[in-house]
Amino acid sequence: MNHLTEERLCEALKLGEIKAFDALYYIYHKKLFAFVYKFLKNWHDTEDLVQKVFVIIWEKRRNINPEKSFNSYLFTIARNEVYDWLKKKALTEYCDAYLLGDITQDDENIETKKIVEIVYSLIKKIPERRRQIFLLNREEGLSYKQIAVKLNISENTVDTQIRNSLNFLRKELPKYLKAAVLLFITKFI
Amino acid sequence: MLSSYYRMKKQNEIIELFEKLISNQATSKEKEELFQLVYNENNKEIVFKWLEENWNTVEYDELNISSKALLNEIHDIIGTENTTRSEKKQGIKLRRTIITTMKYAAAFIVAWLIQWFIYTQPESNVDIAQVSQEVHYNEVNVPIGSKSYIILADSTKIWLNAGATLKYPTNFQENQREVFLTGEAFFDVAKDKQKPFFVNTNGMNIKVLGTQFNVKAYGDENSIETTLIEGAIEILGLKSDQEDESNLVLKPGQKLVLLKDKSVHEVLDATEENSDEKSENKAIPSIRIKQAQVITLQDTEPEVSWKEDKLIFNKEPFRDVKIMLERWYGVNIIVKDSEILDYRFTGTFDKETFDQAMFALQQAARFDYSIKKKTVTIKRN
């Protein structure tokens, strides 16, 4: 890449010249796309993230230092975005794994303690009937059929209610857990 | 040598875990490890290095994507294709530009402090009375728990935080633009050298030429603050020394904090109450300032994050967090044990609901809380 030209392009971009932005886009968008796709492995998500990165480039154009390499600048922004995406994925998958009962509770572990507490407080928010069915399955280990007989409802209803409970937890848990992990007390006075 | 061997081993393990995460092959045990990994800042460097290696080696010559279509979509978002687009589109563009100036970076405050002294204190109330006879005013009151955004006749944009009140003329006068604020607002003032823009609060008056800044002047707080993001603002009646004629001018990234003289304020409050029946003039008692400080911020994002639906705390005592939460969510928080008020919190709420926020606070501080309608009671457990 011709660095002198890129420096000029960055100078023009800094001044808000959209043509310079477009030129830099054409130089780098394929590299960015391929890079992001390596981690997201999904065309649609990759498009969204590539867009987001270029929008940030435009919005923060005044911060660009034309003397420094645009390649590294672009990478830094892309890297942070990809890292955030990976963090989010790790969080969601962990929550899912926990809810599907794949993660066994380890009382010594502070993170699992946290998640258990959050799940219990969320379960309290499930409508009573639905919660009852969910807990009969989760806590008392009754099968769908046993629950259906016990409550005199169809197995289909049991299935729907448990599925709804799980969907609710899957949706809410990551949000609560994220806030709980990111917030901390600095010191007691 | 041995330690570097273990470090290498650890790095490889971490990267292997991430490889599994992205290819959806992680077992539940590995997902648990990953979850703990990503929230440990120490591992960030390793992941960043791995990402960089990928950036340097990625192959893309064969890639076949619809470049033009993607670029068009980007143009749509940033709204630059055509400058004569609708007002709304321009609003989005401008708003986005503002966001950029403040995003990212760690939330550290206070690099160094400069003391400023106040020699004169403008009597803003008198001005209000005089001006309001000639000019018609509109008033916006933002309820607790919500936010508002308005564009004035001169295309100045103002974001109002919960509990704020803004009084502004329906049409500006010939020679100046003037608004009156209680509470918190973010201003993006349209440039007009012929007509300076004034923001008046009870205790601080600001002169603006065209710029972006935040003002916080709630009646029930001990301080009045303004933070400059871009451009320059002048604080009327605030001088660095007696000989100097010029007013204090803030630079971008600086924040001015005026501490109210509470004793004076309270006395005025009391006299007002006593003479309440006699006086028809219910003007707010003008506030006395006892101290002024200019702080240079390393990051202005926490100051204006409320605009983007974010609440950022940086070692903030709960007594302040409480006020922010009350305004933000429109609730009333009762703290039973006063020592909770001194707990200091660090963290960010990004579009969290009140429930999620309370839960996170409880997790961090280990207190009990109960919610009844719009009142939350907090006590130690």
Coordinates of C-alpha atoms in Angstrom, one line a residue:
Chain A
M1 CA 0.0 0.0 0.0
N2 CA 1.2 3.5 -0.8
H3 CA 1.6 5.2 2.5
L4 CA 1.8 8.6 1.2
T5 CA -1.5 8.3 -0.5
E6 CA -3.1 6.8 2.6
E7 CA -1.8 9.7 4.7
R8 CA -3.5 12.1 2.3
L9 CA -6.7 10.1 2.4
C10 CA -6.6 10.2 6.2
E11 CA -6.0 14.0 6.2
A12 CA -9.0 14.4 3.9
L13 CA -11.1 12.1 6.0
K14 CA -10.2 14.0 9.1
L15 CA -11.7 17.1 7.4
G16 CA -14.9 15.3 6.7
E17 CA -14.3 14.4 3.0
I18 CA -16.6 11.5 2.3
K19 CA -14.8 10.6 -0.9
A20 CA -11.7 9.9 1.2
F21 CA -13.8 7.8 3.5
D22 CA -15.1 5.8 0.5
A23 CA -11.6 5.3 -0.9
L24 CA -10.4 3.9 2.4
Y25 CA -13.4 1.7 2.6
Y26 CA -12.6 0.2 -0.8
I27 CA -9.0 -0.4 0.2
Y28 CA -9.8 -2.1 3.5
H29 CA -13.4 -3.4 3.6
K30 CA -12.5 -6.9 2.2
K31 CA -9.7 -7.4 4.7
L32 CA -12.0 -6.3 7.5
F33 CA -14.8 -8.5 6.3
A34 CA -12.6 -11.5 6.1
F35 CA -11.2 -10.8 9.5
V36 CA -14.5 -10.4 11.2
Y37 CA -16.0 -13.4 9.4
K38 CA -13.2 -15.6 10.9
F39 CA -14.7 -15.1 14.3
L40 CA -18.4 -14.5 13.8
K41 CA -18.7 -17.2 11.1
N42 CA -22.0 -15.8 10.0
W43 CA -22.4 -13.6 6.9
H44 CA -25.2 -11.4 8.3
D45 CA -23.6 -10.7 11.6
T46 CA -20.3 -10.0 9.8
E47 CA -22.0 -7.4 7.6
D48 CA -23.5 -5.7 10.6
L49 CA -20.2 -5.5 12.4
V50 CA -18.2 -4.3 9.3
Q51 CA -20.8 -1.6 9.0
K52 CA -20.5 -0.6 12.6
V53 CA -16.7 -0.4 12.4
F54 CA -16.8 2.0 9.4
V55 CA -19.5 4.1 11.0
I56 CA -17.2 4.5 14.0
I57 CA -14.3 5.4 11.7
W58 CA -16.5 8.2 10.2
E59 CA -17.8 9.4 13.5
K60 CA -14.4 9.5 15.1
R61 CA -12.7 10.9 12.0
R62 CA -11.5 13.9 13.9
N63 CA -9.4 11.6 16.2
I64 CA -7.5 10.1 13.3
N65 CA -3.8 10.8 13.2
P66 CA -2.8 10.8 9.5
E67 CA 0.8 10.2 10.3
K68 CA 0.0 6.9 11.8
S69 CA -1.0 3.8 9.9
F70 CA -4.7 3.6 9.1
N71 CA -4.3 -0.2 9.0
S72 CA -3.5 -0.3 12.7
Y73 CA -6.1 2.2 13.5
L74 CA -8.8 0.2 11.7
F75 CA -7.6 -2.9 13.4
T76 CA -7.8 -1.4 16.9
I77 CA -11.5 -0.5 16.3
A78 CA -12.3 -3.9 14.7
R79 CA -10.4 -5.8 17.5
N80 CA -12.5 -4.1 20.2
E81 CA -15.7 -4.8 18.4
V82 CA -14.8 -8.5 17.8
Y83 CA -13.7 -8.9 21.4
D84 CA -17.0 -7.4 22.7
W85 CA -18.8 -9.8 20.4
L86 CA -16.9 -12.8 21.7
K87 CA -17.5 -11.7 25.3
K88 CA -21.2 -11.5 24.6
K89 CA -21.2 -14.9 23.0
A90 CA -19.3 -16.4 25.9
L91 CA -21.8 -14.9 28.3
T92 CA -24.9 -16.1 26.4
E93 CA -23.5 -19.6 25.9
Y94 CA -22.6 -19.9 29.5
C95 CA -26.1 -18.9 30.6
D96 CA -27.7 -21.3 28.1
A97 CA -25.5 -24.2 29.3
Y98 CA -26.4 -23.5 32.8
L99 CA -30.1 -23.3 32.1
L100 CA -30.0 -26.6 30.1
G101 CA -28.6 -28.2 33.2
D102 CA -25.2 -28.9 31.7
I103 CA -23.3 -27.0 34.3
T104 CA -23.2 -28.5 37.7
Q105 CA -23.3 -26.2 40.7
D106 CA -20.1 -25.7 42.5
D107 CA -20.7 -23.9 45.8
E108 CA -17.1 -22.9 46.1
N109 CA -17.3 -20.9 42.9
I110 CA -18.3 -17.3 43.2
E111 CA -19.5 -17.0 39.6
T112 CA -21.8 -20.1 39.9
K113 CA -23.2 -18.8 43.1
K114 CA -24.0 -15.6 41.4
I115 CA -25.8 -17.3 38.6
V116 CA -27.8 -19.5 40.9
E117 CA -29.0 -16.5 42.9
I118 CA -30.0 -14.7 39.7
V119 CA -31.8 -17.7 38.3
Y120 CA -33.8 -18.1 41.5
S121 CA -34.7 -14.4 41.6
L122 CA -35.8 -14.7 38.0
I123 CA -37.9 -17.8 38.6
K124 CA -39.9 -15.8 41.1
K125 CA -41.0 -13.6 38.2
I126 CA -42.5 -16.4 36.2
P127 CA -46.3 -16.5 36.4
E128 CA -47.3 -18.9 39.3
R129 CA -48.8 -21.7 37.3
R130 CA -46.0 -21.8 34.8
R131 CA -43.4 -21.6 37.6
Q132 CA -45.0 -24.5 39.4
I133 CA -44.7 -26.7 36.3
F134 CA -41.2 -25.6 35.7
L135 CA -40.1 -26.3 39.3
L136 CA -41.8 -29.7 39.4
N137 CA -39.6 -30.6 36.4
R138 CA -36.4 -28.9 37.6
E139 CA -36.4 -29.2 41.3
E140 CA -38.4 -32.4 41.9
G141 CA -37.2 -34.1 38.7
L142 CA -40.7 -35.1 37.5
S143 CA -41.1 -36.1 33.9
Y144 CA -43.4 -34.2 31.6
K145 CA -45.8 -37.1 31.8
Q146 CA -45.8 -37.3 35.6
I147 CA -46.4 -33.5 35.8
A148 CA -49.3 -33.9 33.3
V149 CA -50.9 -36.6 35.4
K150 CA -50.3 -34.8 38.7
L151 CA -51.9 -31.5 37.5
N152 CA -54.4 -33.0 35.3
I153 CA -53.2 -31.2 32.2
S154 CA -52.0 -32.3 28.8
E155 CA -48.3 -33.2 28.2
N156 CA -48.4 -30.7 25.5
T157 CA -49.2 -27.9 27.9
V158 CA -46.4 -29.0 30.2
D159 CA -44.0 -28.8 27.3
T160 CA -45.2 -25.4 26.3
Q161 CA -45.0 -24.0 29.8
I162 CA -41.5 -25.3 30.5
R163 CA -40.3 -24.1 27.1
N164 CA -41.8 -20.6 27.9
S165 CA -40.1 -20.5 31.3
L166 CA -36.8 -21.5 29.7
N167 CA -37.1 -18.9 27.0
F168 CA -37.8 -16.3 29.6
L169 CA -34.7 -17.2 31.6
R170 CA -32.5 -17.4 28.5
K171 CA -33.6 -14.0 27.6
E172 CA -33.2 -12.4 31.0
L173 CA -30.3 -14.2 32.5
P174 CA -27.5 -12.8 30.4
K175 CA -28.6 -9.2 31.0
Y176 CA -28.7 -9.6 34.8
L177 CA -25.5 -11.6 34.9
K178 CA -23.7 -9.0 32.8
A179 CA -24.8 -6.2 35.1
A180 CA -23.9 -8.2 38.2
V181 CA -20.4 -9.1 36.9
L182 CA -19.6 -5.6 35.7
L183 CA -20.6 -3.8 38.8
F184 CA -18.5 -3.9 41.9
I185 CA -17.9 -2.1 45.1
T186 CA -14.6 -0.3 45.3
K187 CA -14.2 0.1 49.0
F188 CA -16.1 0.3 52.2
I189 CA -15.6 3.4 54.3
Chain B
M1 CA 12.4 -20.0 31.5
L2 CA 9.9 -22.2 33.2
S3 CA 7.5 -19.4 33.9
S4 CA 7.6 -18.4 30.2
Y5 CA 6.8 -22.0 29.3
Y6 CA 3.7 -21.9 31.5
R7 CA 2.7 -18.6 30.1
M8 CA 2.9 -20.0 26.6
K9 CA 0.9 -23.0 27.7
K10 CA -1.7 -20.8 29.3
Q11 CA -1.9 -18.6 26.2
N12 CA -2.4 -21.6 24.0
E13 CA -5.1 -23.0 26.2
I14 CA -7.0 -19.7 26.2
I15 CA -6.8 -19.4 22.4
E16 CA -7.9 -23.0 22.0
L17 CA -10.9 -22.2 24.2
F18 CA -11.8 -19.3 22.0
E19 CA -11.4 -21.3 18.9
K20 CA -13.9 -23.7 20.3
L21 CA -16.3 -20.9 21.2
I22 CA -16.3 -19.5 17.7
S23 CA -16.8 -22.9 16.1
N24 CA -19.5 -23.8 18.5
Q25 CA -17.6 -26.8 19.8
A26 CA -17.1 -25.8 23.4
T27 CA -18.4 -28.2 26.1
S28 CA -20.3 -26.9 29.0
K29 CA -17.2 -27.1 31.2
E30 CA -15.3 -25.1 28.6
K31 CA -18.2 -22.5 28.4
E32 CA -17.9 -22.0 32.1
E33 CA -14.1 -21.5 31.8
L34 CA -14.7 -19.1 28.9
F35 CA -17.2 -17.1 30.9
Q36 CA -14.7 -16.6 33.7
L37 CA -12.0 -15.9 31.2
V38 CA -13.6 -13.0 29.4
Y39 CA -14.4 -11.1 32.5
N40 CA -10.9 -11.3 33.7
E41 CA -9.0 -8.3 32.3
N42 CA -5.7 -10.1 32.6
N43 CA -6.5 -12.3 29.7
K44 CA -7.4 -9.4 27.4
E45 CA -3.8 -9.0 26.2
I46 CA -3.6 -12.6 25.1
V47 CA -6.8 -12.5 23.1
F48 CA -5.8 -9.2 21.6
K49 CA -2.5 -10.7 20.4
W50 CA -4.4 -13.6 18.9
L51 CA -6.7 -11.2 17.1
E52 CA -3.8 -9.2 15.8
E53 CA -2.1 -12.3 14.4
N54 CA -5.3 -13.1 12.6
W55 CA -5.5 -9.6 11.2
N56 CA -2.0 -9.8 9.9
T57 CA -2.5 -13.1 8.2
V58 CA -6.1 -13.0 7.0
E59 CA -6.6 -13.8 3.3
Y60 CA -9.2 -11.8 1.5
D61 CA -8.3 -11.6 -2.2
E62 CA -10.9 -14.2 -3.2
L63 CA -13.6 -12.7 -1.1
N64 CA -16.8 -12.0 -3.1
I65 CA -19.0 -9.5 -1.3
S66 CA -21.4 -6.8 -2.5
S67 CA -19.0 -3.9 -1.7
K68 CA -21.2 -1.1 -3.2
A69 CA -24.3 -2.2 -1.4
L70 CA -22.6 -2.4 1.9
L71 CA -21.1 1.0 1.4
N72 CA -24.5 2.4 0.6
E73 CA -25.9 1.1 3.8
I74 CA -23.0 2.7 5.7
H75 CA -23.8 6.0 3.9
D76 CA -27.4 5.7 5.0
I77 CA -26.4 5.3 8.6
I78 CA -24.0 8.2 8.6
G79 CA -26.3 10.3 6.5
T80 CA -23.6 12.1 4.4
E81 CA -24.7 11.3 0.9
N82 CA -26.7 14.4 0.5
T83 CA -26.5 17.4 2.7
T84 CA -30.0 18.6 1.8
R85 CA -31.6 15.7 3.6
S86 CA -34.4 16.0 6.0
E87 CA -33.9 17.6 9.4
K88 CA -34.4 14.2 11.1
K89 CA -31.6 12.6 9.2
Q90 CA -29.3 15.5 10.0
G91 CA -30.3 15.1 13.6
I92 CA -29.1 11.5 13.5
K93 CA -25.9 12.5 11.9
L94 CA -25.1 15.2 14.4
R95 CA -26.1 13.1 17.3
R96 CA -23.8 10.4 16.1
T97 CA -21.0 12.9 15.7
I98 CA -21.5 13.9 19.3
I99 CA -21.5 10.4 20.6
T100 CA -18.1 9.8 19.0
T101 CA -16.5 12.6 20.9
M102 CA -17.3 10.9 24.1
K103 CA -17.2 7.2 23.7
Y104 CA -14.7 4.7 25.0
A105 CA -11.8 4.7 27.4
A106 CA -11.6 4.0 31.1
A107 CA -13.5 6.2 33.5
F108 CA -10.9 8.0 35.3
I109 CA -11.5 11.5 36.6
V110 CA -9.3 14.2 38.1
A111 CA -5.9 14.8 36.7
W112 CA -5.3 18.0 38.5
L113 CA -7.3 20.7 40.1
I114 CA -7.2 24.4 39.7
Q115 CA -8.9 26.7 42.2
W116 CA -10.9 29.6 40.9
F117 CA -12.3 32.3 43.0
I118 CA -15.5 34.1 42.6
Y119 CA -15.6 37.9 42.9
T120 CA -18.9 38.7 41.5
Q121 CA -22.0 36.6 41.4
P122 CA -24.5 37.5 38.7
E123 CA -28.1 38.0 39.8
S124 CA -29.8 35.9 37.2
N125 CA -33.3 36.3 38.6
V126 CA -33.5 40.0 37.7
D127 CA -32.7 39.2 34.1
I128 CA -35.5 36.6 33.9
A129 CA -38.1 39.1 35.1
Q130 CA -36.9 41.8 32.6
V131 CA -36.6 39.7 29.6
S132 CA -39.8 37.8 30.0
Q133 CA -41.9 40.9 29.5
E134 CA -40.6 41.3 25.9
V135 CA -40.3 37.7 24.9
H136 CA -42.7 34.8 24.9
Y137 CA -41.4 31.7 26.6
N138 CA -42.0 28.0 26.2
E139 CA -41.3 25.7 29.1
V140 CA -40.4 22.0 29.0
N141 CA -40.7 20.0 32.2
V142 CA -39.2 16.5 32.0
P143 CA -40.8 14.1 34.4
I144 CA -38.7 12.0 36.7
G145 CA -37.8 8.7 35.0
S146 CA -37.8 10.0 31.5
K147 CA -35.7 12.1 29.1
S148 CA -36.4 14.6 26.4
Y149 CA -34.9 16.1 23.3
I150 CA -35.7 19.4 21.6
I151 CA -34.5 21.4 18.7
L152 CA -34.8 25.2 19.1
A153 CA -35.6 27.7 16.3
D154 CA -31.9 28.3 15.6
S155 CA -31.4 24.5 15.3
T156 CA -29.6 24.2 18.6
K157 CA -30.2 20.8 20.0
I158 CA -30.8 20.1 23.7
W159 CA -31.1 16.8 25.5
L160 CA -32.9 17.1 28.8
N161 CA -32.4 14.6 31.6
A162 CA -35.0 13.4 34.1
G163 CA -36.4 16.1 36.3
A164 CA -35.1 19.0 34.2
T165 CA -36.9 22.2 33.3
L166 CA -36.0 24.4 30.3
K167 CA -37.4 27.8 29.6
Y168 CA -36.7 29.1 26.1
P169 CA -38.2 31.9 23.9
T170 CA -40.5 30.9 21.1
N171 CA -38.3 33.2 19.0
F172 CA -34.9 34.4 19.9
Q173 CA -34.2 38.1 20.2
E174 CA -32.2 39.9 17.5
N175 CA -28.9 40.2 19.4
Q176 CA -28.8 37.1 21.6
R177 CA -30.2 33.7 22.4
E178 CA -31.0 32.9 26.0
V179 CA -32.4 29.9 27.8
F180 CA -33.1 29.1 31.5
L181 CA -32.3 25.7 33.0
T182 CA -32.9 23.8 36.1
G183 CA -31.6 20.2 36.2
E184 CA -29.3 18.5 33.7
A185 CA -29.1 19.1 30.0
F186 CA -26.7 18.6 27.1
F187 CA -26.4 21.4 24.6
D188 CA -25.3 21.3 21.0
V189 CA -25.4 25.0 20.2
A190 CA -25.7 26.1 16.6
K191 CA -22.9 28.5 15.6
D192 CA -24.0 32.1 15.3
K193 CA -21.3 34.7 16.1
Q194 CA -23.8 37.6 15.9
K195 CA -26.0 36.1 18.5
P196 CA -24.2 34.6 21.5
F197 CA -26.1 31.9 23.3
F198 CA -26.6 32.1 27.1
V199 CA -27.5 29.3 29.5
N200 CA -28.7 30.6 32.8
T201 CA -29.1 28.5 35.8
N202 CA -29.6 29.5 39.4
G203 CA -25.9 30.0 40.4
M204 CA -24.1 29.7 37.0
N205 CA -24.4 31.7 33.8
I206 CA -22.7 30.5 30.7
K207 CA -21.9 32.3 27.5
V208 CA -21.5 30.1 24.4
L209 CA -20.5 30.7 20.8
G210 CA -21.2 27.3 19.2
T211 CA -20.2 24.2 21.0
Q212 CA -21.2 21.0 22.9
F213 CA -21.4 20.9 26.7
N214 CA -23.2 19.4 29.6
V215 CA -24.8 21.4 32.4
K216 CA -26.0 19.9 35.7
A217 CA -27.9 22.3 38.0
Y218 CA -30.5 20.5 40.1
G219 CA -31.9 22.4 43.0
D220 CA -31.5 19.5 45.4
E221 CA -27.8 18.9 44.8
N222 CA -24.9 20.5 46.5
S223 CA -23.1 21.5 43.3
I224 CA -23.6 23.0 39.9
E225 CA -21.5 21.5 37.1
T226 CA -20.7 22.0 33.5
T227 CA -18.5 19.9 31.3
L228 CA -17.2 21.1 27.9
I229 CA -16.9 18.5 25.1
E230 CA -16.1 20.7 22.2
G231 CA -15.5 24.4 21.5
A232 CA -15.3 27.0 24.3
I233 CA -17.7 28.4 26.9
E234 CA -17.3 31.4 29.2
I235 CA -18.6 31.4 32.7
L236 CA -19.9 34.8 33.5
G237 CA -18.8 36.4 36.8
L238 CA -16.0 33.9 37.5
K239 CA -12.6 35.4 37.4
S240 CA -9.2 34.0 38.2
D241 CA -8.0 37.1 40.1
Q242 CA -9.3 40.5 40.9
E243 CA -7.2 42.4 38.3
D244 CA -8.2 40.2 35.4
E245 CA -11.1 41.5 33.6
S246 CA -11.9 38.3 31.6
N247 CA -14.2 35.6 32.7
L248 CA -13.2 32.0 33.2
V249 CA -13.1 30.1 29.8
L250 CA -13.3 26.3 29.8
K251 CA -11.4 24.2 27.4
P252 CA -12.7 20.9 26.0
G253 CA -12.5 18.1 28.5
Q254 CA -12.7 20.4 31.4
K255 CA -15.4 20.4 34.0
L256 CA -16.3 23.2 36.3
V257 CA -17.8 22.4 39.7
L258 CA -19.4 25.1 41.8
L259 CA -20.1 24.1 45.4
K260 CA -23.1 25.8 46.7
D261 CA -22.9 27.7 50.0
K262 CA -25.5 25.7 51.8
S263 CA -25.8 27.9 54.9
V264 CA -26.8 30.8 52.7
H265 CA -29.2 28.7 50.7
E266 CA -30.9 27.4 53.8
V267 CA -31.3 30.8 55.3
L268 CA -32.9 32.0 52.1
D269 CA -35.2 29.0 52.1
A270 CA -36.3 29.8 55.6
T271 CA -37.0 33.4 54.9
E272 CA -39.0 32.6 51.9
E273 CA -41.1 30.2 53.8
N274 CA -41.9 32.8 56.5
S275 CA -42.8 35.5 54.1
D276 CA -44.7 33.1 51.8
E277 CA -48.1 34.6 52.3
K278 CA -47.0 38.2 51.7
S279 CA -44.8 37.8 48.7
E280 CA -46.3 37.0 45.3
N281 CA -42.9 36.7 43.8
K282 CA -42.0 33.1 44.2
A283 CA -38.6 33.4 42.6
I284 CA -36.1 30.7 43.7
P285 CA -33.6 32.1 46.1
S286 CA -30.5 32.9 44.3
I287 CA -27.7 30.6 45.2
R288 CA -24.4 31.6 46.7
I289 CA -21.3 29.8 45.6
K290 CA -18.6 29.2 48.1
Q291 CA -16.0 27.3 46.0
A292 CA -15.2 26.8 42.3
Q293 CA -13.0 24.1 40.8
V294 CA -11.9 23.4 37.3
I295 CA -11.1 19.7 36.8
T296 CA -9.4 18.3 33.7
L297 CA -11.1 15.1 32.8
Q298 CA -9.3 12.2 31.1
D299 CA -12.6 11.0 29.8
T300 CA -15.8 13.0 29.4
E301 CA -18.0 10.0 28.7
P302 CA -19.3 9.5 32.3
E303 CA -20.5 13.1 32.3
V304 CA -22.7 12.7 29.2
S305 CA -23.5 9.0 29.2
W306 CA -27.0 9.7 30.4
K307 CA -27.8 10.8 26.9
E308 CA -27.1 7.4 25.5
D309 CA -29.2 5.6 28.1
K310 CA -26.1 4.7 30.1
L311 CA -25.4 5.4 33.7
I312 CA -21.8 5.3 34.6
F313 CA -20.5 5.3 38.2
N314 CA -16.8 5.7 39.1
K315 CA -16.2 5.1 42.8
E316 CA -19.4 6.9 43.4
P317 CA -20.8 6.8 46.9
F318 CA -24.3 5.3 47.1
R319 CA -25.7 8.7 48.3
D320 CA -25.0 10.0 44.8
V321 CA -25.9 6.7 43.0
K322 CA -29.2 6.8 44.8
I323 CA -30.1 10.3 43.5
M324 CA -29.2 9.2 39.9
L325 CA -31.2 6.1 40.2
E326 CA -34.2 7.9 41.5
R327 CA -34.2 10.4 38.6
W328 CA -33.3 7.8 36.1
Y329 CA -36.0 5.2 36.9
G330 CA -38.5 7.5 38.5
V331 CA -38.5 5.7 41.9
N332 CA -38.1 6.7 45.5
I333 CA -35.3 4.9 47.4
I334 CA -35.3 4.7 51.2
V335 CA -32.0 3.6 52.8
K336 CA -32.5 2.2 56.3
D337 CA -28.9 1.9 57.3
S338 CA -27.0 5.1 56.7
E339 CA -23.6 3.3 56.2
I340 CA -24.9 2.0 52.9
L341 CA -24.8 5.6 51.7
D342 CA -21.0 5.5 51.9
Y343 CA -20.5 2.4 49.8
R344 CA -18.7 3.3 46.7
F345 CA -19.8 1.8 43.4
T346 CA -18.0 1.4 40.1
G347 CA -19.8 0.2 37.0
T348 CA -22.0 0.9 34.0
F349 CA -25.7 0.4 33.5
D350 CA -26.4 0.2 29.8
K351 CA -30.1 0.1 29.1
E352 CA -30.6 -2.1 32.2
T353 CA -34.0 -2.1 33.6
F354 CA -34.6 -1.0 37.2
D355 CA -34.8 -4.6 38.3
Q356 CA -31.6 -5.5 36.7
A357 CA -29.9 -2.5 38.2
M358 CA -31.1 -3.1 41.7
F359 CA -30.1 -6.7 41.4
A360 CA -26.6 -5.8 40.3
L361 CA -26.2 -3.3 43.1
Q362 CA -27.4 -5.9 45.6
Q363 CA -25.0 -8.4 44.3
A364 CA -22.1 -6.0 44.7
A365 CA -23.1 -4.6 48.1
R366 CA -24.9 -7.4 49.7
F367 CA -27.9 -5.5 50.9
D368 CA -31.5 -6.5 51.0
Y369 CA -34.1 -4.5 49.1
S370 CA -37.9 -4.7 48.7
I371 CA -39.9 -2.9 46.0
K372 CA -43.4 -1.6 46.7
K373 CA -44.9 0.3 43.8
K374 CA -42.4 3.0 43.1
T375 CA -40.6 2.9 46.5
V376 CA -37.6 0.8 47.2
T377 CA -36.4 0.1 50.7
I378 CA -32.8 -0.9 51.2
K379 CA -31.2 -2.3 54.4
R380 CA -28.2 -4.3 55.3
N381 CA -28.4 -8.0 55.4

